[in-house]
Amino acid sequence: MKRLEIRPYREADEDAVVALWHECDLVRRWNDPVKDIGRKLLVQRDLFLVGLLDGRLVATVMAGYEGHRGWINYLAVAPNSRKRGFGRLLMDEAEARLREMGCPKINLQAVRHVAERQVIRRQIDFLHFHGWCKRICRATGNDQERRRLWSNALDQGSEPESQEEGADRQEVKDVLNVELPSLVQRIYSNRAGCPRYDAILVDEAQDFHPSWWRTLRLALKPGGEMMLVADKSQDVYGTADAWTDRAMANAGFRGRWARLEDSYRLPPRIVPLVRGFAKEFLAEEELDLPTVEDQGEIDLFPVELRWLQVGGPSNSLNDKALGACVDEVRRMMQRLHADTATADITFLSGVDLGRRFVERQSRKNIKVRHTFHPDRRTSSRQKRAFFQGDARIKATTIHSFKGWEARHLVLYVKSVKLPEERALLYTALTRLRRHEQGSCLTVVSCCDELRAYGRAWPEYEEF
């Protein structure tokens, strides 16, 4: 393949650059490309890069850094020169130059192309691992064998829809972690024409078993890319320890993990509390903590942080906890910010108290979008249909809320005796999303072990 020459922009490149941007549909009526080029030449012009192939200009990228974060604009590759890695080469060079300037984070400015976006979306699969396994078995005519695995493991009932549902049954664990991945591995090893992918991204990899990763590697096209993103502090299934150095080597990795230390989602004021919980209640080898982003003297992301410690006789503790949760949601409804509504409030708890919470709200004619239906199949459908844009208060388990975030959270904690329970609470504390107009989190705790920790919160109250 011919080599792409990358160098800073020169004045003689102007006509070719503007023509390329038009060809790539990057020019908008409110952005004059010639003026954009002129402005860039006055500031960090060495971050305006072009790519040439046999002397012909086929790619550009315009980077910048204002001391807080980096920016990428006008990333373009000529249509007849795409799918050759030129865009990646330009980005690698731009990122290297930004890193030399001390840039900690980069934002990419993208232009929306509706028709092209729809095509790209059809080319992307977004699935949990076992849902993907089911799809592969069905697509290759092996669904009967997959069903046989479940019929052997379960005396009655239907297969679980998620890892969470089968977490307490060894027979289910065996199918999820060993037998089903082995079946898909055999399918890929013995059958041509199985679906293969240019790139595979695994998020929440602390919940991922090495056998799942080995299975996915068989679905990668030659020359493709795979990425594993994990936070060991959120090890709610107790699987992160499986990623030993030996397992990482067998999975194709070399060297240390690349670390992302800054949190750009959490309100900065909660980060010390999150770190404090992790250091006190999580094992040292599990710590993978965010750092505090420097805001200067101005509180850019205001946040209200409350801790309610529920105490009393054990036979009335659950009722008191339910009352506290209902009261806190009502209090939050009464103190919403001008740009929010009741639909922005999320309540997180276990299943039992969650069902009682939904029933209590229903009696008050308060509608709740929840995942606590007593029928497992209905509950699974509720989880798949869970939508934060729904115009109702949200209520679900912490497991189901992983990967989501909210500005207004009420969290109920019943127990932190097990390592998985402590990891689950840590995960819940990191679900709060910062916002310039403010956010709020209330923790309702029945755990005496957390009493001293709760007193460190800005607002602490015995209930």
XYZ file of C-alpha atoms in Angstrom:
463
model
C 0.000 0.000 0.000
C 1.252 3.469 -0.862
C 2.517 5.556 2.018
C 0.596 8.641 3.184
C 2.776 11.727 3.650
C 1.620 13.852 6.599
C 2.789 17.453 7.029
C 1.478 20.822 8.293
C -0.764 22.848 6.000
C 0.816 25.309 3.537
C -0.858 28.320 1.919
C -0.571 26.637 -1.476
C -2.861 23.842 -0.220
C -5.915 26.116 0.165
C -7.774 25.264 -3.069
C -7.191 21.520 -2.656
C -8.281 21.600 1.006
C -11.492 23.535 0.333
C -12.310 21.207 -2.568
C -11.777 18.166 -0.346
C -14.038 19.562 2.371
C -16.764 20.173 -0.195
C -16.299 16.657 -1.564
C -16.649 15.262 1.981
C -19.715 17.462 2.665
C -18.069 19.219 5.621
C -18.835 22.766 4.494
C -21.856 24.513 5.977
C -23.343 27.857 5.016
C -22.458 29.314 8.429
C -18.799 28.224 8.150
C -16.727 29.847 5.414
C -13.884 27.333 4.836
C -11.450 30.012 3.645
C -12.069 32.102 6.762
C -11.733 28.991 8.958
C -8.354 28.296 7.374
C -7.250 31.910 7.849
C -8.205 31.881 11.517
C -6.364 28.606 12.115
C -3.158 29.942 10.585
C -3.098 32.579 13.340
C -3.299 30.026 16.173
C -1.331 26.737 16.451
C -0.944 26.388 12.697
C 1.309 23.355 13.176
C -1.823 21.467 14.359
C -3.464 21.884 10.935
C -2.290 18.743 9.115
C -2.764 17.431 5.586
C -2.164 13.988 4.085
C -0.761 13.527 0.598
C -0.734 10.446 -1.600
C 1.688 10.672 -4.550
C 1.634 14.432 -4.084
C -2.184 14.644 -4.189
C -3.937 16.052 -1.106
C -6.396 13.402 0.109
C -6.859 14.055 3.825
C -6.929 16.791 6.485
C -7.306 17.292 10.197
C -7.463 20.561 12.135
C -6.565 20.190 15.817
C -6.370 22.702 18.648
C -5.708 22.977 22.372
C -6.881 25.850 24.607
C -5.319 24.616 27.838
C -8.284 22.528 29.058
C -8.956 19.985 26.313
C -8.096 19.306 22.704
C -10.404 19.672 19.714
C -10.561 17.927 16.357
C -12.211 19.633 13.365
C -12.288 19.032 9.628
C -11.127 15.421 9.817
C -11.601 14.402 6.176
C -10.435 11.663 3.805
C -11.276 11.724 0.105
C -14.010 9.144 -0.678
C -11.805 7.267 -3.156
C -9.019 6.986 -0.545
C -11.033 5.647 2.373
C -10.822 2.278 4.142
C -7.023 2.391 3.947
C -6.280 3.687 7.425
C -5.433 7.251 6.377
C -7.837 8.828 8.834
C -6.312 6.815 11.652
C -2.794 7.879 10.649
C -3.820 11.539 10.687
C -5.476 11.154 14.085
C -2.408 9.386 15.492
C -0.231 12.310 14.421
C -2.672 14.922 15.747
C -3.003 13.087 19.074
C 0.781 12.814 19.401
C 1.189 16.571 18.890
C -1.572 17.338 21.400
C -0.021 15.022 23.992
C 3.287 16.856 23.623
C 1.421 20.036 24.585
C 0.047 18.360 27.754
C -3.493 17.860 26.435
C -5.417 15.389 28.713
C -8.589 14.876 26.645
C -9.773 15.378 23.062
C -13.221 16.292 21.726
C -14.132 15.482 18.124
C -16.431 17.868 16.257
C -18.632 15.841 13.868
C -21.003 16.867 11.080
C -24.286 14.938 10.948
C -25.131 13.075 7.771
C -28.520 11.448 8.291
C -28.497 9.028 5.358
C -24.904 7.964 5.945
C -25.524 7.604 9.700
C -28.403 5.234 9.017
C -26.140 3.103 6.805
C -23.440 3.020 9.476
C -25.941 2.072 12.181
C -27.069 -0.909 10.117
C -23.444 -2.035 10.067
C -23.137 -1.998 13.875
C -24.289 -4.734 16.248
C -24.975 -3.638 19.839
C -25.545 -6.713 22.011
C -24.649 -8.294 25.299
C -22.427 -11.337 24.870
C -25.072 -14.050 25.361
C -27.520 -12.270 23.088
C -24.811 -12.323 20.437
C -24.222 -16.048 21.040
C -27.943 -16.707 20.552
C -27.883 -14.747 17.283
C -24.884 -16.719 15.976
C -26.501 -20.047 16.869
C -29.710 -19.101 15.100
C -27.927 -17.708 12.043
C -25.875 -20.888 11.609
C -28.636 -23.430 12.257
C -27.368 -24.421 15.719
C -30.187 -23.071 17.860
C -31.431 -26.544 18.771
C -28.058 -27.392 20.259
C -28.093 -24.118 22.194
C -31.570 -24.916 23.531
C -30.355 -28.363 24.533
C -27.725 -26.754 26.786
C -30.473 -24.965 28.689
C -32.810 -27.954 28.853
C -29.997 -29.982 30.433
C -29.230 -27.206 32.933
C -32.781 -26.279 33.936
C -35.367 -28.750 35.187
C -38.160 -26.276 34.557
C -38.667 -22.723 33.414
C -37.010 -20.865 30.573
C -33.463 -19.724 30.019
C -32.365 -16.520 31.784
C -32.226 -13.341 29.747
C -29.093 -11.966 31.400
C -26.093 -12.744 33.575
C -27.835 -11.059 36.512
C -30.756 -13.494 36.452
C -28.527 -16.551 36.690
C -25.945 -15.237 39.110
C -26.965 -17.523 41.993
C -27.310 -20.868 40.145
C -24.265 -22.976 39.321
C -25.992 -24.787 36.432
C -26.773 -21.440 34.804
C -23.235 -20.189 35.411
C -21.821 -23.282 33.694
C -23.896 -22.651 30.570
C -23.185 -18.914 30.491
C -19.469 -19.118 31.210
C -18.373 -22.422 29.666
C -20.826 -24.405 27.570
C -22.376 -21.648 25.443
C -19.026 -19.966 24.635
C -17.593 -23.407 23.756
C -20.513 -24.064 21.398
C -19.952 -20.779 19.557
C -16.211 -21.460 19.401
C -16.942 -24.809 17.714
C -19.289 -23.116 15.254
C -16.621 -20.608 14.210
C -13.925 -23.278 14.024
C -15.960 -25.710 11.886
C -18.130 -23.494 9.702
C -17.288 -20.983 6.989
C -19.373 -17.881 6.450
C -19.964 -16.992 10.105
C -20.436 -13.254 10.754
C -17.131 -11.440 11.221
C -16.405 -7.886 12.302
C -13.918 -5.124 11.512
C -13.882 -3.986 15.138
C -15.160 -5.309 18.472
C -15.501 -3.134 21.585
C -16.189 -4.759 24.954
C -17.454 -2.370 27.611
C -17.945 -3.250 31.313
C -15.225 -5.843 30.809
C -14.843 -6.402 34.567
C -18.058 -8.468 34.140
C -16.611 -10.336 31.154
C -15.109 -13.821 31.394
C -11.882 -14.578 29.517
C -13.720 -17.432 27.731
C -16.171 -14.883 26.296
C -13.269 -12.796 24.997
C -11.626 -15.822 23.381
C -14.928 -16.572 21.659
C -15.225 -13.040 20.297
C -11.677 -13.133 18.922
C -12.812 -15.833 16.495
C -15.348 -13.371 15.044
C -12.749 -10.697 14.258
C -11.691 -10.165 10.651
C -7.961 -10.421 9.855
C -6.387 -7.057 10.606
C -9.373 -6.014 12.730
C -9.303 -4.294 16.117
C -10.566 -5.292 19.556
C -10.744 -3.121 22.664
C -11.446 -4.082 26.272
C -12.692 -1.366 28.668
C -12.995 -2.246 32.362
C -13.367 -0.781 35.854
C -12.384 -3.366 38.481
C -13.950 -1.223 41.195
C -17.366 -2.057 39.665
C -16.875 -5.826 39.891
C -20.507 -6.590 40.824
C -20.354 -10.234 39.634
C -16.976 -11.116 41.152
C -15.456 -11.891 37.740
C -12.676 -9.286 37.521
C -10.197 -11.567 39.342
C -10.357 -13.948 36.364
C -8.332 -11.389 34.389
C -4.963 -12.462 35.753
C -1.719 -11.585 33.975
C -1.725 -15.074 32.474
C -5.328 -14.741 31.289
C -4.500 -11.366 29.732
C -1.553 -12.882 27.876
C -3.678 -15.790 26.649
C -6.271 -13.261 25.480
C -3.684 -11.592 23.236
C -2.733 -8.611 25.420
C 0.783 -7.458 26.202
C 1.982 -4.932 28.757
C -0.001 -2.889 31.265
C -3.536 -1.565 30.995
C -3.897 1.947 29.591
C -5.478 3.979 32.401
C -8.146 6.679 32.110
C -7.880 8.492 35.428
C -10.054 11.609 35.087
C -13.833 11.403 35.368
C -15.667 13.786 33.071
C -19.143 12.553 34.082
C -19.214 12.805 37.872
C -19.717 16.107 39.692
C -16.255 16.907 41.083
C -17.598 17.277 44.651
C -18.670 13.622 44.807
C -15.342 12.225 43.618
C -13.622 12.430 47.060
C -16.617 10.623 48.612
C -16.481 7.901 45.955
C -12.750 7.499 46.466
C -13.215 7.427 50.228
C -15.784 4.638 49.994
C -13.574 2.587 47.685
C -10.495 2.908 49.868
C -12.410 1.911 52.998
C -14.669 -0.850 51.672
C -13.105 -2.299 48.504
C -10.068 -4.570 48.357
C -6.886 -2.716 47.438
C -6.372 -4.773 44.286
C -9.865 -3.742 43.118
C -9.198 -0.001 43.306
C -9.409 1.840 39.997
C -10.454 5.279 41.130
C -11.303 8.522 39.324
C -9.308 11.642 40.105
C -10.712 15.057 40.954
C -10.905 17.448 38.019
C -9.597 20.896 38.938
C -12.449 23.436 38.679
C -10.531 26.333 40.168
C -12.499 28.404 42.682
C -15.795 28.286 40.750
C -18.251 25.435 41.357
C -19.051 24.674 37.714
C -21.196 21.620 38.493
C -23.211 22.179 41.706
C -24.511 19.080 43.416
C -26.653 18.219 46.469
C -25.403 15.152 48.358
C -27.539 13.675 51.177
C -27.136 10.589 53.356
C -30.105 9.187 55.329
C -29.168 6.557 57.892
C -32.192 4.397 58.791
C -32.145 2.657 62.158
C -34.449 0.923 64.595
C -35.778 -2.598 65.324
C -35.135 -5.114 62.546
C -38.831 -5.980 62.223
C -39.668 -2.396 61.240
C -36.484 -1.509 59.382
C -37.797 -2.300 55.898
C -40.932 -0.213 56.431
C -38.878 2.729 57.682
C -36.517 2.407 54.727
C -39.426 2.367 52.290
C -40.898 5.454 53.918
C -37.542 7.240 53.711
C -37.165 6.384 50.022
C -40.686 7.573 49.195
C -40.136 10.791 51.165
C -36.828 11.499 49.417
C -38.319 11.006 45.962
C -41.163 13.360 46.911
C -38.660 15.882 48.273
C -36.699 15.667 45.033
C -39.886 16.209 43.008
C -40.547 19.385 45.000
C -37.003 20.721 44.526
C -36.416 20.022 40.838
C -34.331 22.440 38.814
C -36.051 24.629 36.245
C -34.684 22.561 33.369
C -35.760 19.165 34.794
C -38.970 17.235 35.482
C -40.097 14.256 37.558
C -39.103 12.019 34.639
C -35.465 12.891 35.425
C -35.638 11.192 38.854
C -34.325 7.621 39.156
C -34.747 5.307 42.151
C -32.315 2.383 42.543
C -32.864 -0.524 44.941
C -33.162 -4.273 45.283
C -36.155 -6.116 43.857
C -38.214 -6.551 47.043
C -38.178 -2.951 48.222
C -38.399 -1.794 44.601
C -41.726 -3.572 44.141
C -43.098 -2.040 47.331
C -41.897 1.383 46.204
C -43.737 1.038 42.880
C -46.912 -0.134 44.657
C -46.768 2.796 47.101
C -46.327 5.308 44.284
C -49.114 3.695 42.269
C -51.539 4.157 45.180
C -50.676 7.858 45.044
C -51.318 7.924 41.267
C -47.627 8.545 40.572
C -46.583 6.707 37.431
C -43.284 4.834 37.497
C -41.283 3.246 34.682
C -39.806 0.202 36.443
C -38.311 -3.270 36.040
C -39.755 -4.941 39.165
C -42.615 -7.026 37.763
C -42.903 -10.328 39.714
C -43.069 -12.388 36.515
C -39.489 -12.945 35.325
C -40.292 -12.807 31.621
C -42.247 -9.577 32.050
C -39.437 -8.129 34.144
C -36.956 -9.039 31.381
C -39.105 -7.253 28.826
C -39.264 -4.236 31.139
C -35.475 -4.170 31.319
C -35.107 -4.345 27.546
C -37.659 -1.538 27.140
C -36.258 0.627 29.965
C -35.946 4.132 28.527
C -34.736 7.232 30.343
C -36.662 9.463 27.950
C -39.951 8.019 29.220
C -42.095 10.684 30.906
C -42.250 8.880 34.277
C -40.109 8.437 37.363
C -37.655 5.590 36.807
C -37.125 2.687 39.237
C -34.819 -0.266 38.657
C -31.974 -2.309 40.155
C -28.376 -1.145 40.227
C -27.451 -4.087 38.002
C -29.909 -2.932 35.372
C -28.758 0.686 35.619
C -25.112 -0.084 34.897
C -24.062 1.944 31.885
C -26.777 4.541 32.570
C -26.534 7.793 34.491
C -28.931 10.400 35.877
C -28.940 13.895 37.384
C -31.422 13.049 40.171
C -30.832 9.780 42.021
C -32.265 8.164 45.142
C -30.348 5.042 46.128
C -31.365 2.414 48.706
C -28.643 0.294 50.340
C -29.667 -2.745 52.369
C -26.403 -4.667 52.799
C -22.676 -4.333 52.100
C -21.504 -7.549 53.762
C -20.405 -9.264 50.526
C -17.665 -7.937 48.199
C -20.144 -7.932 45.310
C -22.570 -5.802 47.361
C -19.842 -3.266 48.116
C -18.858 -3.141 44.440
C -22.533 -2.670 43.579
C -22.804 0.351 45.888
C -19.644 1.847 44.419
C -21.167 1.405 40.966
C -24.369 3.148 42.068
C -22.467 6.107 43.531
C -20.821 6.653 40.147
C -24.152 6.809 38.261
C -24.652 10.504 39.076
C -24.261 12.782 36.063
C -22.934 16.280 36.502
C -24.659 19.282 34.948
C -24.113 23.029 34.909
C -27.602 23.529 36.387
C -26.960 21.057 39.190
C -27.607 17.426 40.150
C -28.480 15.582 43.360
C -27.995 12.194 45.009
C -29.611 10.844 48.170
C -28.454 7.565 49.724
C -30.883 5.775 52.071
C -28.872 3.249 54.081
C -29.854 0.522 56.564
C -26.237 -0.574 57.052
C -24.617 0.215 60.388
C -21.239 -0.415 58.746
C -21.813 2.692 56.606
C -22.887 5.028 59.403
C -19.454 6.587 59.987
C -18.846 6.898 56.256
C -22.242 8.587 55.749
C -21.422 11.242 58.355
C -18.715 12.541 55.996
C -21.376 13.553 53.457
C -22.365 17.228 53.191
C -25.868 16.446 54.523
C -26.324 13.617 57.023
C -29.555 12.709 58.809
C -30.698 9.894 61.091
C -34.124 8.586 60.059
